Coordinates of C-alpha atoms and ligand atoms in Angstrom, one line a residue:
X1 CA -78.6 -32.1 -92.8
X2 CA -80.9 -31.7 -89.8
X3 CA -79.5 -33.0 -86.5
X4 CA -82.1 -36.1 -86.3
X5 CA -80.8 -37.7 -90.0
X6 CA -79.8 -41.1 -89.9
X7 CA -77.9 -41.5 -93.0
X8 CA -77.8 -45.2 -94.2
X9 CA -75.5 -46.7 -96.8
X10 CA -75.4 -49.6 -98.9
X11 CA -72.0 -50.5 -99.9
X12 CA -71.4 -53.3 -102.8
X13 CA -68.4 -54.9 -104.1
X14 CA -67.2 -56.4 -106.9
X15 CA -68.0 -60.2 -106.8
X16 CA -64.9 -61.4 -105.9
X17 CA -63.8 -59.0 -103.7
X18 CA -64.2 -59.0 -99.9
X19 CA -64.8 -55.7 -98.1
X20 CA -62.2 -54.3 -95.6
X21 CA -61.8 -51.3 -94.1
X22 CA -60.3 -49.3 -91.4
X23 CA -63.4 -47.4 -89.8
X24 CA -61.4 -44.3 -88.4
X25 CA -59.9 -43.8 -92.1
X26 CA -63.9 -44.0 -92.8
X27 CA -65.3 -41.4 -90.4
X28 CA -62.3 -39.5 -91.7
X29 CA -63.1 -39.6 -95.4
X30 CA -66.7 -39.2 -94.4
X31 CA -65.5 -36.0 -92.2
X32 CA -67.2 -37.7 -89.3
X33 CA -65.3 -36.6 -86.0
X34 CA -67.3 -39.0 -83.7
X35 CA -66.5 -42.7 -84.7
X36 CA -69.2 -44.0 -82.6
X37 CA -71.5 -42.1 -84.5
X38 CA -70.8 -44.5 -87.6
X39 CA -72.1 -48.0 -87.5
X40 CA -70.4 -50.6 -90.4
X41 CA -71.9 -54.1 -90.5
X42 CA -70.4 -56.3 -93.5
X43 CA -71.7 -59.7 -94.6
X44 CA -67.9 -60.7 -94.4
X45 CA -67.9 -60.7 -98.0
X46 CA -68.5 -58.0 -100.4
X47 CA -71.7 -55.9 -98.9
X48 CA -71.5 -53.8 -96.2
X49 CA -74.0 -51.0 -94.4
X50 CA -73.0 -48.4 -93.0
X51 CA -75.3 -45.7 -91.1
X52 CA -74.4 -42.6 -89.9
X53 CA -75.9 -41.3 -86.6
X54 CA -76.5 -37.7 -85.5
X55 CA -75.1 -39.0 -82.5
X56 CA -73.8 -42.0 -80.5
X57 CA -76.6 -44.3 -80.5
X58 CA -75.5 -46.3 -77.8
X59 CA -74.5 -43.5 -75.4
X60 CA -77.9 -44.5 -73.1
X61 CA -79.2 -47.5 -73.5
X62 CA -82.0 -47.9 -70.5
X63 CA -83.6 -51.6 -69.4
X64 CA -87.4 -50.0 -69.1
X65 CA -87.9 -52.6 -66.2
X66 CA -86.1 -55.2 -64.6
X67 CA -88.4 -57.9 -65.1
X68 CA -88.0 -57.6 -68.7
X69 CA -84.9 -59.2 -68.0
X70 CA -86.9 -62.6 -67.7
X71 CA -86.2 -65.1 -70.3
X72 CA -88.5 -65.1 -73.3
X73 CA -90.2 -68.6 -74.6
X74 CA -87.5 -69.1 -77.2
X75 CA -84.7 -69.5 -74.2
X76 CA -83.4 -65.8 -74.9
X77 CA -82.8 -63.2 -72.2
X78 CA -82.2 -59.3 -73.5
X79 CA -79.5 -57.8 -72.3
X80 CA -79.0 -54.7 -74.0
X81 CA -79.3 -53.0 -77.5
X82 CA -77.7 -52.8 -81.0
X83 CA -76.9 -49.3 -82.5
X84 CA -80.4 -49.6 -84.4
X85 CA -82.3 -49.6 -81.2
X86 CA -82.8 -53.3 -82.0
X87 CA -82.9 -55.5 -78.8
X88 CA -80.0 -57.4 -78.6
X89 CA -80.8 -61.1 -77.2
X90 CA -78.6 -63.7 -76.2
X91 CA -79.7 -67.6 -75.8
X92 CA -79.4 -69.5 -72.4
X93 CA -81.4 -72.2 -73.8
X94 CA -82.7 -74.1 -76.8
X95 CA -86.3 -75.0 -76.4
X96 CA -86.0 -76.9 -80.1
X97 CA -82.7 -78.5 -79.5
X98 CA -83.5 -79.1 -75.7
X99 CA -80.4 -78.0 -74.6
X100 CA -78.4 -75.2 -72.8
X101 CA -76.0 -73.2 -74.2
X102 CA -72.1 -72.6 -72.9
X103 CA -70.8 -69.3 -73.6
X104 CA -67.9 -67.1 -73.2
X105 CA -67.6 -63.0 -72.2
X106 CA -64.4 -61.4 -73.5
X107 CA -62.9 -58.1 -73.4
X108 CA -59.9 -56.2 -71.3
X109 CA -60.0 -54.7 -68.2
X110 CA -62.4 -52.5 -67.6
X111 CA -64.0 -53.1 -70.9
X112 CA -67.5 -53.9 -68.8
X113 CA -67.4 -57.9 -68.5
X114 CA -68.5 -58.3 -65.1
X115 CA -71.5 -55.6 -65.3
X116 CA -73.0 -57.5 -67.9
X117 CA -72.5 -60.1 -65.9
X118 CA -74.6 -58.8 -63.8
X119 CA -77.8 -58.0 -65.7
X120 CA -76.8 -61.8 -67.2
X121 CA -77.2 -62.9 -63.8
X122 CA -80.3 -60.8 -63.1
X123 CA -82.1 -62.3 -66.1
X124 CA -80.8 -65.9 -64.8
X125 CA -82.3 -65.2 -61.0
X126 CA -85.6 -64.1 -62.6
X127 CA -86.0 -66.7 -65.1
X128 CA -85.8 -69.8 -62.0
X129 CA -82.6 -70.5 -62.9
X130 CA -80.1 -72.1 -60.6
X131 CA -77.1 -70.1 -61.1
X132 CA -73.1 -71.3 -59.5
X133 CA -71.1 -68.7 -59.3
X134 CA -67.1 -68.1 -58.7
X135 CA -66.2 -64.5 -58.6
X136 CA -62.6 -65.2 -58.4
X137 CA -61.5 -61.4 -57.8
X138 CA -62.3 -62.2 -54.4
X139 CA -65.9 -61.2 -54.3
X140 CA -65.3 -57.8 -55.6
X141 CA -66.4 -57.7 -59.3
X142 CA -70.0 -59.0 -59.1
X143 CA -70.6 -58.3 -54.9
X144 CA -74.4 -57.8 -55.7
X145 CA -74.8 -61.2 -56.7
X146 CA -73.7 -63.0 -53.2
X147 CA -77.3 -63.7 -52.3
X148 CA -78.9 -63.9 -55.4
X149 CA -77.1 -66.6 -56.7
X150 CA -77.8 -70.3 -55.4
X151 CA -74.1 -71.1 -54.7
X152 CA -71.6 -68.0 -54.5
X153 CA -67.7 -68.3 -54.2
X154 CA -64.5 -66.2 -54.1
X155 CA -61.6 -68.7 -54.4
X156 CA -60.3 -71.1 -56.5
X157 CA -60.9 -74.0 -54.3
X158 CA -64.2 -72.7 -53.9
X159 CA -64.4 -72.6 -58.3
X160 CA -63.3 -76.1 -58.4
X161 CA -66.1 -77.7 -55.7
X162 CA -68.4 -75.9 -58.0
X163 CA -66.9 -77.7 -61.2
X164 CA -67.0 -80.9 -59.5
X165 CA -70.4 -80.8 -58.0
X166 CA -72.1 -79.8 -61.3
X167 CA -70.0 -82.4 -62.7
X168 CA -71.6 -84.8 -60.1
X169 CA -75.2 -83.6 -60.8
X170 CA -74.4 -83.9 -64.4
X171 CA -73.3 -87.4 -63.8
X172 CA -76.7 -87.6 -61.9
X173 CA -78.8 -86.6 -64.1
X174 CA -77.5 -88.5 -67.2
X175 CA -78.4 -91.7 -65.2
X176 CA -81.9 -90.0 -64.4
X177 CA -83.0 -89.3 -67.5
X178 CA -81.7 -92.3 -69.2
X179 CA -84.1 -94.1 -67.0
X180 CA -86.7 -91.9 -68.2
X181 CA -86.0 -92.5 -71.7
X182 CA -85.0 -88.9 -72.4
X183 CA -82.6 -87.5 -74.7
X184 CA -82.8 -84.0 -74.7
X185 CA -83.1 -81.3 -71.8
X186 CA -86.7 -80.1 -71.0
X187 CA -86.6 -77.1 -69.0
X188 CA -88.2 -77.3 -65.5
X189 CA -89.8 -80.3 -66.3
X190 CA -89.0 -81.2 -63.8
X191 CA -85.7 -79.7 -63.5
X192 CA -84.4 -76.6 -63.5
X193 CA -81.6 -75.0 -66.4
X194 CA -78.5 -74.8 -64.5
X195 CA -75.7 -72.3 -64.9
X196 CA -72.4 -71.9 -64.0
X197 CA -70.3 -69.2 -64.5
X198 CA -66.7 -68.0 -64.0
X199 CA -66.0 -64.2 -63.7
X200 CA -62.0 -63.8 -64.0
X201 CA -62.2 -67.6 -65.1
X202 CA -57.9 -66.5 -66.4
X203 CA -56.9 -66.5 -62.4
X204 CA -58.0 -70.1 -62.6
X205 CA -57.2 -71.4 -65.9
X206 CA -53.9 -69.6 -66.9
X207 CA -50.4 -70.8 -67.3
X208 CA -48.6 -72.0 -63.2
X209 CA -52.7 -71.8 -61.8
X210 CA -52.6 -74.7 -59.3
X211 CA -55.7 -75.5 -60.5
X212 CA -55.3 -75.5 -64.3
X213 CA -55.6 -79.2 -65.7
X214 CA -58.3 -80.1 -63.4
X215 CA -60.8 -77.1 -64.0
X216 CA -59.8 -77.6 -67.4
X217 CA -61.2 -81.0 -67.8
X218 CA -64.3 -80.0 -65.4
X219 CA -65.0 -77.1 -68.3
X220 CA -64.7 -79.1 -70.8
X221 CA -66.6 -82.4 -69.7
X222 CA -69.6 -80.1 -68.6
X223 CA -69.0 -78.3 -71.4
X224 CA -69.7 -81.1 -74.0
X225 CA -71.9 -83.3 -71.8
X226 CA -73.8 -80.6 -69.8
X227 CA -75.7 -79.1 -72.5
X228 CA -78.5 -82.0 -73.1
X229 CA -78.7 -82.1 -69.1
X230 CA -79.4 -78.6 -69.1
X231 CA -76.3 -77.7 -67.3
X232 CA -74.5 -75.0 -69.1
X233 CA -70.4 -73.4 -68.4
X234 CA -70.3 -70.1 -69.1
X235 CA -66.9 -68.1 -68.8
X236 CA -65.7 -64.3 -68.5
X237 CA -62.2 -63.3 -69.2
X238 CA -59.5 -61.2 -70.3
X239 CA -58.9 -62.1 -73.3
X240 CA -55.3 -60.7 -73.6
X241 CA -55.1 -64.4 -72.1
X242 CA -56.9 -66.4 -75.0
X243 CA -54.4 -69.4 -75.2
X244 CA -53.7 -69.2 -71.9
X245 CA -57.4 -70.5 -71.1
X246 CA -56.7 -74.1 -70.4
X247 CA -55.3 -74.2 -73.8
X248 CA -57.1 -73.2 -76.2
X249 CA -58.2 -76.9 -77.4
X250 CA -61.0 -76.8 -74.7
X251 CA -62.3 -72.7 -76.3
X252 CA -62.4 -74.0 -79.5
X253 CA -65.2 -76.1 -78.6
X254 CA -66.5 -74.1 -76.8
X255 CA -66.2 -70.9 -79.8
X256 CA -67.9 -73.2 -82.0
X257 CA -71.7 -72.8 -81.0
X258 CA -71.6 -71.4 -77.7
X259 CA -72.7 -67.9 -77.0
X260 CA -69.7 -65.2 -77.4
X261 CA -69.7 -62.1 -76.8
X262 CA -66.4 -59.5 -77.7
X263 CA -66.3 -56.4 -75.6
X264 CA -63.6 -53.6 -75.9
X265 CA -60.4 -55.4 -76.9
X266 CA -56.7 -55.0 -77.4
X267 CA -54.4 -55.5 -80.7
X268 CA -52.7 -58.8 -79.1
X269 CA -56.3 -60.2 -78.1
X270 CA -57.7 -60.0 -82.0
X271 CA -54.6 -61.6 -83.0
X272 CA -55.6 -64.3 -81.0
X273 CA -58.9 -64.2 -81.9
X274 CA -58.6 -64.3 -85.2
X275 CA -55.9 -67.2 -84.9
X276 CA -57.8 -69.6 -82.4
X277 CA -60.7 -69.5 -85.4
X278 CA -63.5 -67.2 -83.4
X279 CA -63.3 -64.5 -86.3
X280 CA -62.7 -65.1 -89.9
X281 CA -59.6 -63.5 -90.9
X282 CA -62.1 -61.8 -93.0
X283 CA -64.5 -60.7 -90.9
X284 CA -63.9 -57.4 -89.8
X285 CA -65.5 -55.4 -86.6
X286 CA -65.2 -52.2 -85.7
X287 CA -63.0 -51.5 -82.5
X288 CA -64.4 -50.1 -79.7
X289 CA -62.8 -47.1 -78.8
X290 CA -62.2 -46.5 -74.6
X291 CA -64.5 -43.1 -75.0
X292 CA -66.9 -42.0 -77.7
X293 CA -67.2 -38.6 -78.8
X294 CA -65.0 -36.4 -81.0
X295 CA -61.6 -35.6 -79.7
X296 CA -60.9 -32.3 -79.7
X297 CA -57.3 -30.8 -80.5
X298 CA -56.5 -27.6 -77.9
X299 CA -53.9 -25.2 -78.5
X300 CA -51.2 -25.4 -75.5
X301 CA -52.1 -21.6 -75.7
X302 CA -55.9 -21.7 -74.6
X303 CA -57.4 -23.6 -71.6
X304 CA -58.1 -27.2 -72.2
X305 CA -61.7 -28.7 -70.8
X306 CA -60.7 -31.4 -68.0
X307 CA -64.6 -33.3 -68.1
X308 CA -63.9 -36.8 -69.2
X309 CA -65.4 -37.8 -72.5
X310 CA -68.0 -40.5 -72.0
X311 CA -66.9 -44.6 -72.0
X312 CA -67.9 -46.9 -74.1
X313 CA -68.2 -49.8 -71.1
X314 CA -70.4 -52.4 -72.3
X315 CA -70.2 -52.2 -76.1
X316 CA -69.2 -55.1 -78.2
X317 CA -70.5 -57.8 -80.4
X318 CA -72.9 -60.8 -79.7
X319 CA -70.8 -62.7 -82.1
X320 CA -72.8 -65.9 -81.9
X321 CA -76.4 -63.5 -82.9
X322 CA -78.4 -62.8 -85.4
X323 CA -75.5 -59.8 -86.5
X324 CA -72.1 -60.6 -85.3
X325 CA -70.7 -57.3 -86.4
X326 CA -73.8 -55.1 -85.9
X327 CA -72.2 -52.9 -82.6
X328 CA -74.5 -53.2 -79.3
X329 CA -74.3 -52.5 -75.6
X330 CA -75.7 -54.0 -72.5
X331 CA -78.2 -51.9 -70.6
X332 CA -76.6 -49.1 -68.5
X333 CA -77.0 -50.6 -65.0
X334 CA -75.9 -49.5 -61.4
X335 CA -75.5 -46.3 -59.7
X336 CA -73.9 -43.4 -61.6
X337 CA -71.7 -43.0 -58.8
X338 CA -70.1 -45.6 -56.3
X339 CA -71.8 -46.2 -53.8
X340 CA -70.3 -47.6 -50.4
X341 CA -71.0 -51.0 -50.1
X342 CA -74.0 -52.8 -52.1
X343 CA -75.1 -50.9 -54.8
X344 CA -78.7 -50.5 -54.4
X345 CA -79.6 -50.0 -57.9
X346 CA -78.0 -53.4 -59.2
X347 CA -79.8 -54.9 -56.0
X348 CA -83.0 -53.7 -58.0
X349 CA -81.8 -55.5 -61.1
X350 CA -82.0 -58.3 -59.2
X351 CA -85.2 -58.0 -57.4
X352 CA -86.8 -59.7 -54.1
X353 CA -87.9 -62.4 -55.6
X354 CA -86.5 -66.1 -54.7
X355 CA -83.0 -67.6 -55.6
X356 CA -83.7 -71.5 -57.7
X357 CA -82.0 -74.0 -55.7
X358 CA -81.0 -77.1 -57.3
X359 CA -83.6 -79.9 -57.6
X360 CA -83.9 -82.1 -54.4
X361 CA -83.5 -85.1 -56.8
X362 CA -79.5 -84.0 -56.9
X363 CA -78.9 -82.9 -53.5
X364 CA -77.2 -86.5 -52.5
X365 CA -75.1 -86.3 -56.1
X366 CA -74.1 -82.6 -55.3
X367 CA -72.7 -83.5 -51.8
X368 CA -71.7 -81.6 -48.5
X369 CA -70.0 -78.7 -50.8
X370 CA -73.3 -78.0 -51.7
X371 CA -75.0 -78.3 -49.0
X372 CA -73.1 -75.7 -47.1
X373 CA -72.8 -73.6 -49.9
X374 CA -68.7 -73.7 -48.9
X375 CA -66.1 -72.1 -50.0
X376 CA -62.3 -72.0 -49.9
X377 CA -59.9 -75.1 -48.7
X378 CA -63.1 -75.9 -46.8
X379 CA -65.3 -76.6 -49.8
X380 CA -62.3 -78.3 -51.7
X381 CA -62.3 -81.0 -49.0
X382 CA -66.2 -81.6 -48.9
X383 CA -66.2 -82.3 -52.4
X384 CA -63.2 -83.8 -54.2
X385 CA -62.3 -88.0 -52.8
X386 CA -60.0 -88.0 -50.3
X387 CA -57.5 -88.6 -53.3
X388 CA -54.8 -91.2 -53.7
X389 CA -52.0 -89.5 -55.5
X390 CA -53.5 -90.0 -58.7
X391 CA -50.4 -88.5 -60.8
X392 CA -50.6 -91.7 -62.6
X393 CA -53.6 -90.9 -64.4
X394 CA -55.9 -93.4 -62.6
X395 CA -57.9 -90.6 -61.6
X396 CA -59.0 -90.8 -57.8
X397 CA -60.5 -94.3 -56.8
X398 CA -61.1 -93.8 -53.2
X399 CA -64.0 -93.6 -51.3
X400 CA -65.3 -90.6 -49.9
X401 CA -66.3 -90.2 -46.7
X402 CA -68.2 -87.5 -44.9
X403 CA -70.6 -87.4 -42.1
X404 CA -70.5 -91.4 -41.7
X405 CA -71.2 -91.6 -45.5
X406 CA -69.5 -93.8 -47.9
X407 CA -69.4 -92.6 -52.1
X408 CA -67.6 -94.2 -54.5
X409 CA -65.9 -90.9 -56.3
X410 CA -66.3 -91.0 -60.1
X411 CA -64.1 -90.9 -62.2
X412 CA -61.9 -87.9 -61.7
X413 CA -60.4 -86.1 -64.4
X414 CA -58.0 -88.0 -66.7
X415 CA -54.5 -86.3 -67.0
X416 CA -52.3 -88.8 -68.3
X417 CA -48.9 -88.7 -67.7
X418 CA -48.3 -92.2 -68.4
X419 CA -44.3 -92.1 -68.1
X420 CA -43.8 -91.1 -64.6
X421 CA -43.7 -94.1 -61.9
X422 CA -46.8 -94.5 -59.3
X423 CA -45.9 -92.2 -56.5
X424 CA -47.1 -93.3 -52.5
X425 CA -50.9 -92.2 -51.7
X426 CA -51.5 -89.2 -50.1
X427 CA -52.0 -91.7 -46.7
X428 CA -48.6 -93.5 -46.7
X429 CA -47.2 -90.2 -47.5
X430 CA -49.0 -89.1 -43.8
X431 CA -48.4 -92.7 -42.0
X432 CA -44.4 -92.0 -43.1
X433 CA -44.4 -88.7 -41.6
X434 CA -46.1 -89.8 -38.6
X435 CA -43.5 -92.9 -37.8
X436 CA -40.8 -90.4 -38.5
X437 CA -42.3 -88.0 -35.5
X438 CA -41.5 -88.2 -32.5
X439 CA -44.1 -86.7 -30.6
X440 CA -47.3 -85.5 -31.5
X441 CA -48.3 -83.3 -34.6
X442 CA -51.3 -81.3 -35.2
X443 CA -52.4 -80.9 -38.9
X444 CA -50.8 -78.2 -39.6
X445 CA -47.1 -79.9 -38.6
X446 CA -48.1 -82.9 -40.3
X447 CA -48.9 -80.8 -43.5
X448 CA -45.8 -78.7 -43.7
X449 CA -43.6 -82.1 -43.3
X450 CA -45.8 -83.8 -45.9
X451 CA -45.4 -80.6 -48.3
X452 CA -41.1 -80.9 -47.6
X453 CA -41.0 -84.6 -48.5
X454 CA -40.5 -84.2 -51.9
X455 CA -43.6 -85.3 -53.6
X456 CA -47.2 -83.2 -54.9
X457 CA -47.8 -80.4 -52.8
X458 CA -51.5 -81.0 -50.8
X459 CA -53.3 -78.7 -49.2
X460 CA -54.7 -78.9 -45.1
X461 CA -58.1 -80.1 -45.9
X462 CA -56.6 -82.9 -47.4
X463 CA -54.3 -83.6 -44.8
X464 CA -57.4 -83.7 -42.0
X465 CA -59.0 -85.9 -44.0
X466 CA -56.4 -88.1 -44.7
X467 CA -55.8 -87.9 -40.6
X468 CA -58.9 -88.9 -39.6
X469 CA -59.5 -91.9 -42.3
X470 CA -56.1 -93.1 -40.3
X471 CA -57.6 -92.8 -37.0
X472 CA -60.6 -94.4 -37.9
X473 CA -59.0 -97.4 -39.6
Ligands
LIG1 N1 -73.4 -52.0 -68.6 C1 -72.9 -51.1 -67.9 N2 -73.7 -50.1 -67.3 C2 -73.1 -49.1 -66.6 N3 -71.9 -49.0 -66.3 C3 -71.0 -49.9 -66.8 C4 -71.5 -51.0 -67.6 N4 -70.4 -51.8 -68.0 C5 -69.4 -51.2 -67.4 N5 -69.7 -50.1 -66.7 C6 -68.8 -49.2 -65.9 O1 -67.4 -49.6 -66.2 C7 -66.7 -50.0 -65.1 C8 -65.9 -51.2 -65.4 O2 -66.7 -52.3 -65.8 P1 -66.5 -53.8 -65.3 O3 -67.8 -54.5 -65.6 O4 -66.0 -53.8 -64.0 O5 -65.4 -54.2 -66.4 P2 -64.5 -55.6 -66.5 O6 -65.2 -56.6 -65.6 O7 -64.5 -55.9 -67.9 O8 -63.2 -55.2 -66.0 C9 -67.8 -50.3 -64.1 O9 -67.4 -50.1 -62.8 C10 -68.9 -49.4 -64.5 O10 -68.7 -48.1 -63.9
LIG2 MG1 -64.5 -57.7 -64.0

């Protein structure tokens, strides 16, 4: 055996049978020390291939140049590589279908979801399209994409004017192009593909988030709708916190024929794949190990090597390609080391070229959120009708008002809860607290009393709008 043979297996078995195996017990019986030098792919029934690499094939896997990233003509961007040296693509967009694809990022902490995140984003910037983005670990996962991005936010406010202005475009466009007699998305013709994307999207959509029904339905609307608009939701998360994802109703759809991709994951987290219906119970993948290499038993009596075997960050599985179970990584991106502050090299990734903005035809749909590119309580306020307590599941009915402008809100999201009694609007709610005072109140007072009254916490925004609708009335 030279040290360049790639050894390549066909395994068959009996019709009838479905192959599963444990791929540590494999290496082992194959007296392979290095897992990651083994690569199994089964047809999730009875074949299976299984090459054996001189060495991990995946430890360096190099983008040659950043404008590769650039969608290709069949709505693919490549993002890394499989274990074969195969490029591995995955699809923003369906030229035949017309439409735009939702997707989903999964793996644990640390397994590498917010890096490929980045060259996703990259390839999104460089391909003209208009890209929303909530990095809801304050800013700090994906910092290099602040100004590359059309619309960049940090909070969960900021997450849900996002959901609610593409929901307004989306609304927008569907008028637009039914007008124009068009049924299917046609990409930048005249309109741009537009993306939005949740890194850490469990901080918004778990179990007690204050945010959770709403963004929920927002996902799920654009989700469904959004794809023959061109508007696609795309989400990265823990996956240790599958069902806690809005429930996992609103995954399903979007596990069904969106684009997934599984990075490193934990015991609890296949369970749940496996039981919301993304893998076949039958279906088996290697896991991805935290470091490659062979571990190496030391004797407490001799001196044991402190260097740090090399990661595996970025490995997993485009489920939703051409070979679910065929291993591949995204392109090793960044600096080597940190770097203080921006990192220079993913700055590259990105390139000097211009940010899409969305299309002037939806700036009036999209709203003062938009416009200012907001974020926080602030952006909240801009974008979401200054609500009567909708708790009742009539959604919120008012109009909107900003800057002297009037909008009927649309339909908000339904959340019916048909059994508990109408509760006051958000206004009588204020007038009550107002008659009660005895002085005057600045928001803030007027808030806190509001809050202690018993009835759905609000937040200040809401409160100075509600104010100033009073005054003006
Ligand atoms: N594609 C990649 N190229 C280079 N380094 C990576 C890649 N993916 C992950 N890493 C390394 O692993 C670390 C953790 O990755 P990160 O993307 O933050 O994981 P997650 O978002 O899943 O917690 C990064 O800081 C980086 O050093
Ligand atoms: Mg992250």
């Amino acid at each position: 055996m030279t040290a360049e043979t790639i050894y390549e297996l066909t395994v068959e078995a009996p019709p009838g049978d479905l192959i599963a195996y444990d791929p540590i017990r494999l290496a082992s019986a194959l007296r392979i020390e290095d897992p990651s030098r083994l690569a199994i792919e089964t047809d999730g029934m009875n074949h299976a291939l299984v090459t054996i690499y001189p060495s991990d094939p995946l430890a360096d896997v190099e983008l040659p140049d950043p404008r590769e990233l650039a969608m290709d003509d069949q709505g693919r961007i490549w993002v890394g590589s499989y274990h074969n040296g195969r490029p591995a693509r995955m699809r923003l967009y369906d030229p035949k279908a017309g439409s735009a694809q939702r997707g989903l990022l999964f793996g644990t902490t640390g397994a590498g979801k917010s890096t490929g995140l980045q060259v996703i984003l990259a390839a999104e910037k460089r391909s003209g399209i208009v890209t929303f983005l909530s990095d809801l670990k304050g800013g700090q996962s994906v910092p290099e994409a602040r100004d590359n991005v059309d619309w960049f936010v940090t909070t969960p406010e900021g997450a849900m004017a996002q959901l609610r202005t593409m929901w307004l475009v989306m609304q927008g466009r569907q008028i637009r192009y039914a007008e124009a007699g068009r049924s299917k998305f046609l990409m930048n013709r005249p309109d741009p593909l537009l993306s939005l994307r949740i890194d850490e999207a469990n901080r918004l959509l778990e179990k007690g988030a204050p945010f959770r029904d709403e963004a929920t339905y927002y996902i799920k609307d654009i989700g469904r709708t959004g794809r023959s608009l061109g508007i696609g939701v795309h989400l990265s998360a823990q996956a240790g916190h599958l069902e806690e994802l809005g429930g996992s109703d609103t995954l399903r759809g979007m596990l069904k024929d969106g684009e997934v991709i599984l990075l490193r994951w934990t015991s609890t987290m296949m369970r749940q794949l496996v039981s919301d219906g993304l893998l076949a119970a039958g279906q088996s993948l290697a896991p991805i190990p935290k470091y490659s290499g062979a571990i190496k038993l030391v004797s407490q009596f001799d001196e044991a090597a402190d260097e740090d075997a090399p990661g595996t960050q970025g490995s997993g599985y485009l489920l939703s390609g051409p070979s679910p179970t065929s291993r591949f990584r995204f392109f090793n991106v960044g600096s080597t080391t940190p770097v203080e502050g921006l990192d220079p090299e993913m700055l590259a990734l990105y390139g000097d070229g211009p940010v899409a903005q969305l299309e002037k035809a939806s700036w009036d749909d999209a709203g003062d959120a938009y416009a200012g590119r907001l974020d926080g309580p602030e952006a909240y306020a801009a974008i979401f009708p200054m609500e009567e307590e909708d708790e009742d599941g009539e959604g919120g009915g008012g109009a909107r008002r900003s800057g002297g402008k009037k909008r009927a809100a649309a339909p908000g999201p339904a959340m019916p809860e048909p059994t508990k009694p109408r509760t006051r609007t958000l206004a009588e709610r204020v007038q009550a607290v107002l008659e009660d005072s005895d002085g005057d109140m600045d928001a803030a007072a007027v808030l806190e009393a509001v809050n202690a009254d018993g009835g759905r916490q609000v937040r200040l925004g809401s409160v100075r709008n509600t104010l100033t609708a009073l005054k003006n009335n």
